[in-house]
Each structure stands twice: as C-alpha cells, then as structure tokens.
Amino acid sequence: LREVLSFLSQELASPSVTVRSNVQKVLGELREITGSSTAELLGPCKAAVMQQLFKRRIGGFPPAVQIAHMDAVTFCISLRPPFLVGEPGMAELFKDVLALVEMEDAQVLRNQHDAQAVAQLQLLRTHCVQLLRTAMASQEVNLSGTNPDLRNQIILMFFKIITKGIPDAVIAGREGLAEVLQSQKGKAPFKDLLQSSLRPVLVNLADYRKLNVPLLEGLSRLLELLSSWFNVTLGEKLLDYLSKWAEPDKAA
C-alpha cells in the first residue's frame, strides 16, 4: 500500500486532468477500504508532495503546470481533515495565485493569442479562483486570523472576477463571495470592506459608455448577493446608469 500511495501522491499534480481526477477517485476508494482519512494515507508522502508543489514559485511554471499544482493544492486543503494546511510555502502560494489571477491577459498570454491559449488562460483563472475560494472557506487555513490583509485582497478579487466573462471563474467567485457574506452576516465593520471592494466596480458605471454585457451580468449577481447590506439608494443609482446606457440619446 505504501508504494501505491507514494505513486499516487506524485500524480496529484499530473499535467493530465484525467490522471488527477482518477488519482483523487482512487484515494477516495482507499479511504473507504482502509477506514483512514486521505490525509492520514498521504501523511508518509508529505515531504515528497511538498517538494513537488513548493520547490519553485508557481509563477515560474508554464500555465498547464500551474493549473495542475493549483488543482492538487485545492484537493489537499479541501480534504477532511485537510492535508498540507499550515505547511511552509502555503501562504506564499496563496499570494502568488492571487497575483496570477489579477495579472493582465497580455502578461500571461505572452504574445500567444490563439484560441487554445485564450482557453487555457480562462482555465487558469478559474483554478486560481477555485483555490482561493477553498482557502477562504477553510477553518484550518483561517486566513481571517493568520493573514487578514490577504483575506481582504481575495474578497476584492471576488468582486472583480464576478464582472468578468469567464463562466466557471464567475461561478467560483460568486460562491466564494456568498460564503464570505454568510460568515460575516450582521457584522457592521465588514460593511466598510464591502463598500471599498464595490467602489472599483461602480466606477465603471460613472460613464455609461463603458458598460458591457459581462459587467451588467456581474452587477446583477452582486446586487443579488448584497441586497441585504445596502439601502435602496444604490439600486436607484444603478437604474439611473442603466437608463442612460439603454437610451444614450437622452443622456447626451
């Protein structure tokens, strides 16, 4: 069993999504057979897994490897109990992933603008958001207590990504923000953070000519999530902006 687990642990970050999926499935089956948690099964392999995932900063890898590493870490910290949480390199990884998801498209694509490169960029952004959402939801990671500044930056990222046109990333960002809002319900100081996070999004509304469908769809999602946090004045302002966008002749 030890040799099998050693092999499986090294394939957690396989470049092949099929291999990664099958490894996760087999580990789940071994958990059922042995009665041990997946984290316990992987325990003896921890040093090797950490060497594979944290030997270099994630920004130094090509996109396909970045995606594989993020998928592996997301799996590890979503386990119950989690695996690798609190290990050296994890906090730095979260910061690097946040920087990666916020990079301009041109910085990531590096002059590759074909359909495959763009699709891979969207997949990369989705995995970034999914990892950070998982980290935010983890009580063991506890970003609120261990790194509140990073937590606030991730919340701001959720706001931004919801207004982008990447469907799976939008879903992950919306779910991440919904989980944060639920955990902070009734906590007045959190409203200040919401206002500062919402402000960059609303800036785009000041000029109706900057409005586009992804932004409007994102605003719809945000209003749905934030309806109980703000008064009707925000909704009235948004309706005013939308009327100018729908009837530009009257706004001129």
Short mmCIF file of the C-alpha atoms (twelve columns), coordinates in Angstrom:
data_MODEL
# 
_entry.id   MODEL 
# 
loop_
_atom_site.group_PDB 
_atom_site.id 
_atom_site.type_symbol 
_atom_site.label_atom_id 
_atom_site.label_alt_id 
_atom_site.label_comp_id 
_atom_site.label_asym_id 
_atom_site.label_seq_id 
_atom_site.Cartn_x 
_atom_site.Cartn_y 
_atom_site.Cartn_z 
_atom_site.pdbx_PDB_model_num 
ATOM 1   C CA . LEU A 1   0.000   0.000  0.000   1 
ATOM 2   C CA . ARG A 2   2.849   2.388  0.811   1 
ATOM 3   C CA . GLU A 3   4.263   2.060  -2.711  1 
ATOM 4   C CA . VAL A 4   0.822   2.627  -4.239  1 
ATOM 5   C CA . LEU A 5   0.286   5.753  -2.137  1 
ATOM 6   C CA . SER A 6   3.759   7.025  -2.994  1 
ATOM 7   C CA . PHE A 7   2.944   6.698  -6.689  1 
ATOM 8   C CA . LEU A 8   -0.496  8.287  -6.325  1 
ATOM 9   C CA . SER A 9   0.867   11.213 -4.321  1 
ATOM 10  C CA . GLN A 10  3.278   12.103 -7.121  1 
ATOM 11  C CA . GLU A 11  0.420   12.115 -9.623  1 
ATOM 12  C CA . LEU A 12  -1.744  14.532 -7.623  1 
ATOM 13  C CA . ALA A 13  -0.234  17.315 -9.729  1 
ATOM 14  C CA . SER A 14  -0.113  15.437 -13.017 1 
ATOM 15  C CA . PRO A 15  -0.405  17.685 -16.089 1 
ATOM 16  C CA . SER A 16  -3.246  15.412 -17.221 1 
ATOM 17  C CA . VAL A 17  -6.647  16.348 -15.794 1 
ATOM 18  C CA . THR A 18  -7.784  12.751 -16.360 1 
ATOM 19  C CA . VAL A 19  -4.901  11.380 -14.296 1 
ATOM 20  C CA . ARG A 20  -5.535  13.895 -11.490 1 
ATOM 21  C CA . SER A 21  -9.209  13.036 -11.405 1 
ATOM 22  C CA . ASN A 22  -8.524  9.302  -11.290 1 
ATOM 23  C CA . VAL A 23  -5.908  9.713  -8.535  1 
ATOM 24  C CA . GLN A 24  -8.424  11.612 -6.403  1 
ATOM 25  C CA . LYS A 25  -11.009 8.913  -7.060  1 
ATOM 26  C CA . VAL A 26  -8.634  6.076  -6.126  1 
ATOM 27  C CA . LEU A 27  -7.603  7.883  -2.935  1 
ATOM 28  C CA . GLY A 28  -11.273 8.170  -2.021  1 
ATOM 29  C CA . GLU A 29  -11.739 4.437  -2.566  1 
ATOM 30  C CA . LEU A 30  -8.672  3.631  -0.444  1 
ATOM 31  C CA . ARG A 31  -10.094 5.816  2.308   1 
ATOM 32  C CA . GLU A 32  -13.277 3.758  2.288   1 
ATOM 33  C CA . ILE A 33  -11.385 0.454  2.257   1 
ATOM 34  C CA . THR A 34  -8.881  1.294  4.988   1 
ATOM 35  C CA . GLY A 35  -11.033 3.487  7.212   1 
ATOM 36  C CA . SER A 36  -8.219  6.041  7.347   1 
ATOM 37  C CA . SER A 37  -8.631  9.623  6.179   1 
ATOM 38  C CA . THR A 38  -6.980  10.622 2.915   1 
ATOM 39  C CA . ALA A 39  -4.722  12.981 4.865   1 
ATOM 40  C CA . GLU A 40  -3.570  10.056 7.031   1 
ATOM 41  C CA . LEU A 41  -2.924  7.918  3.964   1 
ATOM 42  C CA . LEU A 42  -0.851  10.662 2.369   1 
ATOM 43  C CA . GLY A 43  0.981   11.518 5.600   1 
ATOM 44  C CA . PRO A 44  4.104   9.414  4.910   1 
ATOM 45  C CA . CYS A 45  4.363   11.065 1.473   1 
ATOM 46  C CA . LYS A 46  4.133   14.649 2.766   1 
ATOM 47  C CA . ALA A 47  7.792   15.551 2.209   1 
ATOM 48  C CA . ALA A 48  7.703   14.350 -1.403  1 
ATOM 49  C CA . VAL A 49  4.423   16.143 -2.138  1 
ATOM 50  C CA . MET A 50  5.725   19.383 -0.644  1 
ATOM 51  C CA . GLN A 51  8.919   19.095 -2.670  1 
ATOM 52  C CA . GLN A 52  6.863   18.736 -5.831  1 
ATOM 53  C CA . LEU A 53  4.406   21.546 -5.110  1 
ATOM 54  C CA . PHE A 54  6.588   24.129 -3.378  1 
ATOM 55  C CA . LYS A 55  10.087  23.650 -4.788  1 
ATOM 56  C CA . ARG A 56  9.531   26.643 -7.094  1 
ATOM 57  C CA . ARG A 57  7.207   29.631 -7.042  1 
ATOM 58  C CA . ILE A 58  4.139   28.853 -9.108  1 
ATOM 59  C CA . GLY A 59  4.754   31.804 -11.419 1 
ATOM 60  C CA . GLY A 60  7.873   30.061 -12.733 1 
ATOM 61  C CA . PHE A 61  5.888   27.227 -14.326 1 
ATOM 62  C CA . PRO A 62  4.029   27.154 -17.665 1 
ATOM 63  C CA . PRO A 63  0.214   27.540 -17.406 1 
ATOM 64  C CA . ALA A 64  -0.522  23.793 -17.703 1 
ATOM 65  C CA . VAL A 65  1.721   23.021 -14.709 1 
ATOM 66  C CA . GLN A 66  0.317   25.978 -12.761 1 
ATOM 67  C CA . ILE A 67  -3.188  24.590 -13.251 1 
ATOM 68  C CA . ALA A 68  -2.083  21.105 -12.155 1 
ATOM 69  C CA . HIS A 69  -0.418  22.418 -8.996  1 
ATOM 70  C CA . MET A 70  -3.407  24.545 -8.041  1 
ATOM 71  C CA . ASP A 71  -5.757  21.618 -8.601  1 
ATOM 72  C CA . ALA A 72  -3.604  19.448 -6.332  1 
ATOM 73  C CA . VAL A 73  -3.456  22.051 -3.550  1 
ATOM 74  C CA . THR A 74  -7.197  22.694 -3.797  1 
ATOM 75  C CA . PHE A 75  -7.802  18.975 -3.366  1 
ATOM 76  C CA . CYS A 76  -5.421  18.724 -0.410  1 
ATOM 77  C CA . ILE A 77  -6.886  21.600 1.611   1 
ATOM 78  C CA . SER A 78  -10.471 20.561 0.860   1 
ATOM 79  C CA . LEU A 79  -9.934  17.134 2.448   1 
ATOM 80  C CA . ARG A 80  -11.444 16.414 5.867   1 
ATOM 81  C CA . PRO A 81  -9.170  16.638 7.739   1 
ATOM 82  C CA . PRO A 82  -7.124  18.768 5.330   1 
ATOM 83  C CA . PHE A 83  -3.652  17.890 4.108   1 
ATOM 84  C CA . LEU A 84  -0.675  20.306 3.946   1 
ATOM 85  C CA . VAL A 85  -2.507  23.189 5.674   1 
ATOM 86  C CA . GLY A 86  -0.055  25.328 7.631   1 
ATOM 87  C CA . GLU A 87  2.990   23.932 5.874   1 
ATOM 88  C CA . PRO A 88  5.797   26.279 4.776   1 
ATOM 89  C CA . GLY A 89  5.103   27.675 1.331   1 
ATOM 90  C CA . MET A 90  1.309   27.571 1.514   1 
ATOM 91  C CA . ALA A 91  0.799   31.249 2.444   1 
ATOM 92  C CA . GLU A 92  3.263   32.320 -0.246  1 
ATOM 93  C CA . LEU A 93  1.389   30.184 -2.757  1 
ATOM 94  C CA . PHE A 94  -1.910  31.921 -1.966  1 
ATOM 95  C CA . LYS A 95  -0.270  35.312 -2.558  1 
ATOM 96  C CA . ASP A 96  1.247   34.144 -5.855  1 
ATOM 97  C CA . VAL A 97  -2.081  32.707 -7.038  1 
ATOM 98  C CA . LEU A 98  -3.850  35.975 -6.215  1 
ATOM 99  C CA . ALA A 99  -1.228  37.883 -8.195  1 
ATOM 100 C CA . LEU A 100 -1.667  35.439 -11.064 1 
ATOM 101 C CA . VAL A 101 -5.443  35.814 -11.289 1 
ATOM 102 C CA . GLU A 102 -5.108  39.611 -11.299 1 
ATOM 103 C CA . MET A 103 -2.432  39.777 -13.999 1 
ATOM 104 C CA . GLU A 104 -3.348  41.449 -17.259 1 
ATOM 105 C CA . ASP A 105 -4.170  38.975 -20.021 1 
ATOM 106 C CA . ALA A 106 -1.164  40.074 -22.095 1 
ATOM 107 C CA . GLN A 107 1.230   39.296 -19.235 1 
ATOM 108 C CA . VAL A 108 0.003   35.723 -19.032 1 
ATOM 109 C CA . LEU A 109 -0.503  35.044 -22.732 1 
ATOM 110 C CA . ARG A 110 2.966   36.354 -23.693 1 
ATOM 111 C CA . ASN A 111 2.060   37.114 -27.321 1 
ATOM 112 C CA . GLN A 112 0.071   33.884 -27.720 1 
ATOM 113 C CA . HIS A 113 -3.416  34.957 -28.720 1 
ATOM 114 C CA . ASP A 114 -4.736  31.838 -30.441 1 
ATOM 115 C CA . ALA A 115 -7.950  30.212 -29.283 1 
ATOM 116 C CA . GLN A 116 -6.144  27.477 -27.345 1 
ATOM 117 C CA . ALA A 117 -4.037  29.977 -25.390 1 
ATOM 118 C CA . VAL A 118 -7.088  32.073 -24.514 1 
ATOM 119 C CA . ALA A 119 -8.997  28.982 -23.388 1 
ATOM 120 C CA . GLN A 120 -6.062  27.938 -21.208 1 
ATOM 121 C CA . LEU A 121 -5.943  31.428 -19.690 1 
ATOM 122 C CA . GLN A 122 -9.611  31.173 -18.744 1 
ATOM 123 C CA . LEU A 123 -8.995  27.739 -17.224 1 
ATOM 124 C CA . LEU A 124 -6.012  29.117 -15.301 1 
ATOM 125 C CA . ARG A 125 -8.062  31.982 -13.872 1 
ATOM 126 C CA . THR A 126 -10.820 29.562 -12.897 1 
ATOM 127 C CA . HIS A 127 -8.403  27.316 -10.975 1 
ATOM 128 C CA . CYS A 128 -6.921  30.376 -9.251  1 
ATOM 129 C CA . VAL A 129 -10.346 31.472 -8.021  1 
ATOM 130 C CA . GLN A 130 -11.329 27.946 -7.003  1 
ATOM 131 C CA . LEU A 131 -8.170  27.533 -4.917  1 
ATOM 132 C CA . LEU A 132 -8.580  30.884 -3.181  1 
ATOM 133 C CA . ARG A 133 -12.258 30.224 -2.557  1 
ATOM 134 C CA . THR A 134 -11.363 26.875 -0.935  1 
ATOM 135 C CA . ALA A 135 -8.709  28.569 1.201   1 
ATOM 136 C CA . MET A 136 -11.149 31.266 2.309   1 
ATOM 137 C CA . ALA A 137 -13.735 28.668 3.329   1 
ATOM 138 C CA . SER A 138 -11.270 26.527 5.296   1 
ATOM 139 C CA . GLN A 139 -11.360 26.975 9.078   1 
ATOM 140 C CA . GLU A 140 -7.975  25.283 9.254   1 
ATOM 141 C CA . VAL A 141 -6.372  27.720 6.806   1 
ATOM 142 C CA . ASN A 142 -8.011  30.545 8.806   1 
ATOM 143 C CA . LEU A 143 -6.973  33.494 6.655   1 
ATOM 144 C CA . SER A 144 -9.062  35.819 8.843   1 
ATOM 145 C CA . GLY A 145 -6.782  35.083 11.764  1 
ATOM 146 C CA . THR A 146 -3.446  34.377 10.082  1 
ATOM 147 C CA . ASN A 147 -3.447  36.848 7.195   1 
ATOM 148 C CA . PRO A 148 -6.365  39.340 7.256   1 
ATOM 149 C CA . ASP A 149 -4.783  41.587 4.609   1 
ATOM 150 C CA . LEU A 150 -4.602  38.702 2.146   1 
ATOM 151 C CA . ARG A 151 -8.183  37.759 3.026   1 
ATOM 152 C CA . ASN A 152 -9.380  41.277 2.199   1 
ATOM 153 C CA . GLN A 153 -7.482  41.249 -1.095  1 
ATOM 154 C CA . ILE A 154 -9.135  37.956 -2.040  1 
ATOM 155 C CA . ILE A 155 -12.575 39.408 -1.278  1 
ATOM 156 C CA . LEU A 156 -11.792 42.350 -3.561  1 
ATOM 157 C CA . MET A 157 -10.746 39.862 -6.253  1 
ATOM 158 C CA . PHE A 158 -14.112 38.067 -5.906  1 
ATOM 159 C CA . PHE A 159 -15.859 41.359 -6.715  1 
ATOM 160 C CA . LYS A 160 -13.704 41.912 -9.792  1 
ATOM 161 C CA . ILE A 161 -13.935 38.387 -11.181 1 
ATOM 162 C CA . ILE A 162 -17.739 38.316 -10.903 1 
ATOM 163 C CA . THR A 163 -17.884 41.077 -13.522 1 
ATOM 164 C CA . LYS A 164 -15.620 39.225 -15.967 1 
ATOM 165 C CA . GLY A 165 -16.846 36.984 -18.754 1 
ATOM 166 C CA . ILE A 166 -15.267 33.693 -17.639 1 
ATOM 167 C CA . PRO A 167 -18.258 31.492 -16.669 1 
ATOM 168 C CA . ASP A 168 -16.589 28.963 -14.336 1 
ATOM 169 C CA . ALA A 169 -14.434 31.633 -12.674 1 
ATOM 170 C CA . VAL A 170 -17.525 33.793 -12.199 1 
ATOM 171 C CA . ILE A 171 -19.334 30.885 -10.524 1 
ATOM 172 C CA . ALA A 172 -16.416 30.205 -8.184  1 
ATOM 173 C CA . GLY A 173 -16.075 33.917 -7.360  1 
ATOM 174 C CA . ARG A 174 -19.786 34.281 -6.683  1 
ATOM 175 C CA . GLU A 175 -19.830 31.217 -4.440  1 
ATOM 176 C CA . GLY A 176 -16.725 32.461 -2.622  1 
ATOM 177 C CA . LEU A 177 -18.265 35.872 -2.004  1 
ATOM 178 C CA . ALA A 178 -21.562 34.301 -0.906  1 
ATOM 179 C CA . GLU A 179 -19.711 32.187 1.674   1 
ATOM 180 C CA . VAL A 180 -17.874 35.244 2.980   1 
ATOM 181 C CA . LEU A 181 -21.090 37.250 3.253   1 
ATOM 182 C CA . GLN A 182 -22.817 34.441 5.120   1 
ATOM 183 C CA . SER A 183 -19.973 34.138 7.610   1 
ATOM 184 C CA . GLN A 184 -19.935 37.905 8.222   1 
ATOM 185 C CA . LYS A 185 -23.693 38.434 8.416   1 
ATOM 186 C CA . GLY A 186 -24.587 41.067 10.974  1 
ATOM 187 C CA . LYS A 187 -21.008 42.277 11.471  1 
ATOM 188 C CA . ALA A 188 -21.042 46.035 10.907  1 
ATOM 189 C CA . PRO A 189 -17.268 46.550 10.321  1 
ATOM 190 C CA . PHE A 190 -17.437 44.215 7.340   1 
ATOM 191 C CA . LYS A 191 -19.706 46.672 5.515   1 
ATOM 192 C CA . ASP A 192 -16.778 49.102 5.163   1 
ATOM 193 C CA . LEU A 193 -14.792 46.399 3.375   1 
ATOM 194 C CA . LEU A 194 -17.751 45.696 1.086   1 
ATOM 195 C CA . GLN A 195 -18.058 49.358 0.172   1 
ATOM 196 C CA . SER A 196 -14.364 49.686 -0.643  1 
ATOM 197 C CA . SER A 197 -14.486 46.459 -2.684  1 
ATOM 198 C CA . LEU A 198 -17.584 47.550 -4.575  1 
ATOM 199 C CA . ARG A 199 -16.246 51.026 -5.366  1 
ATOM 200 C CA . PRO A 200 -13.892 49.983 -8.246  1 
ATOM 201 C CA . VAL A 201 -16.789 48.146 -9.880  1 
ATOM 202 C CA . LEU A 202 -19.125 51.120 -9.587  1 
ATOM 203 C CA . VAL A 203 -16.508 53.442 -11.090 1 
ATOM 204 C CA . ASN A 204 -17.177 51.737 -14.419 1 
ATOM 205 C CA . LEU A 205 -20.790 52.852 -14.200 1 
ATOM 206 C CA . ALA A 206 -19.965 56.534 -13.995 1 
ATOM 207 C CA . ASP A 207 -19.554 56.538 -17.774 1 
ATOM 208 C CA . TYR A 208 -22.391 54.544 -19.348 1 
ATOM 209 C CA . ARG A 209 -20.257 54.089 -22.475 1 
ATOM 210 C CA . LYS A 210 -18.023 51.705 -20.516 1 
ATOM 211 C CA . LEU A 211 -20.894 49.337 -19.784 1 
ATOM 212 C CA . ASN A 212 -20.895 45.912 -21.415 1 
ATOM 213 C CA . VAL A 213 -22.847 42.689 -21.018 1 
ATOM 214 C CA . PRO A 214 -20.369 40.842 -18.733 1 
ATOM 215 C CA . LEU A 215 -20.222 43.886 -16.433 1 
ATOM 216 C CA . LEU A 216 -24.006 44.169 -16.288 1 
ATOM 217 C CA . GLU A 217 -24.371 40.454 -15.614 1 
ATOM 218 C CA . GLY A 218 -21.779 40.766 -12.855 1 
ATOM 219 C CA . LEU A 219 -23.623 43.699 -11.310 1 
ATOM 220 C CA . SER A 220 -26.786 41.629 -11.320 1 
ATOM 221 C CA . ARG A 221 -25.005 38.886 -9.374  1 
ATOM 222 C CA . LEU A 222 -23.551 41.402 -6.928  1 
ATOM 223 C CA . LEU A 223 -26.910 43.048 -6.290  1 
ATOM 224 C CA . GLU A 224 -28.435 39.662 -5.611  1 
ATOM 225 C CA . LEU A 225 -25.722 38.906 -3.048  1 
ATOM 226 C CA . LEU A 226 -25.621 42.368 -1.461  1 
ATOM 227 C CA . SER A 227 -29.314 43.211 -1.349  1 
ATOM 228 C CA . SER A 228 -29.462 42.970 2.441   1 
ATOM 229 C CA . TRP A 229 -26.282 45.006 3.028   1 
ATOM 230 C CA . PHE A 230 -27.149 48.305 1.339   1 
ATOM 231 C CA . ASN A 231 -30.160 50.590 1.158   1 
ATOM 232 C CA . VAL A 232 -32.308 51.297 -1.904  1 
ATOM 233 C CA . THR A 233 -30.186 54.309 -2.904  1 
ATOM 234 C CA . LEU A 234 -27.613 52.019 -4.505  1 
ATOM 235 C CA . GLY A 235 -30.314 50.343 -6.603  1 
ATOM 236 C CA . GLU A 236 -31.718 53.707 -7.676  1 
ATOM 237 C CA . LYS A 237 -28.302 54.894 -8.826  1 
ATOM 238 C CA . LEU A 238 -27.762 51.707 -10.806 1 
ATOM 239 C CA . LEU A 239 -31.134 52.096 -12.508 1 
ATOM 240 C CA . ASP A 240 -30.196 55.647 -13.461 1 
ATOM 241 C CA . TYR A 241 -26.934 54.454 -15.021 1 
ATOM 242 C CA . LEU A 242 -28.726 51.667 -16.878 1 
ATOM 243 C CA . SER A 243 -31.317 54.025 -18.320 1 
ATOM 244 C CA . LYS A 244 -28.512 56.154 -19.754 1 
ATOM 245 C CA . TRP A 245 -26.929 53.055 -21.272 1 
ATOM 246 C CA . ALA A 246 -30.240 51.858 -22.747 1 
ATOM 247 C CA . GLU A 247 -31.126 55.321 -24.124 1 
ATOM 248 C CA . PRO A 248 -27.843 57.092 -24.888 1 
ATOM 249 C CA . ASP A 249 -29.576 59.778 -26.974 1 
ATOM 250 C CA . LYS A 250 -31.408 61.060 -23.914 1 
ATOM 251 C CA . ALA A 251 -28.182 61.055 -21.874 1 
ATOM 252 C CA . ALA A 252 -26.345 63.171 -24.439 1 
# 
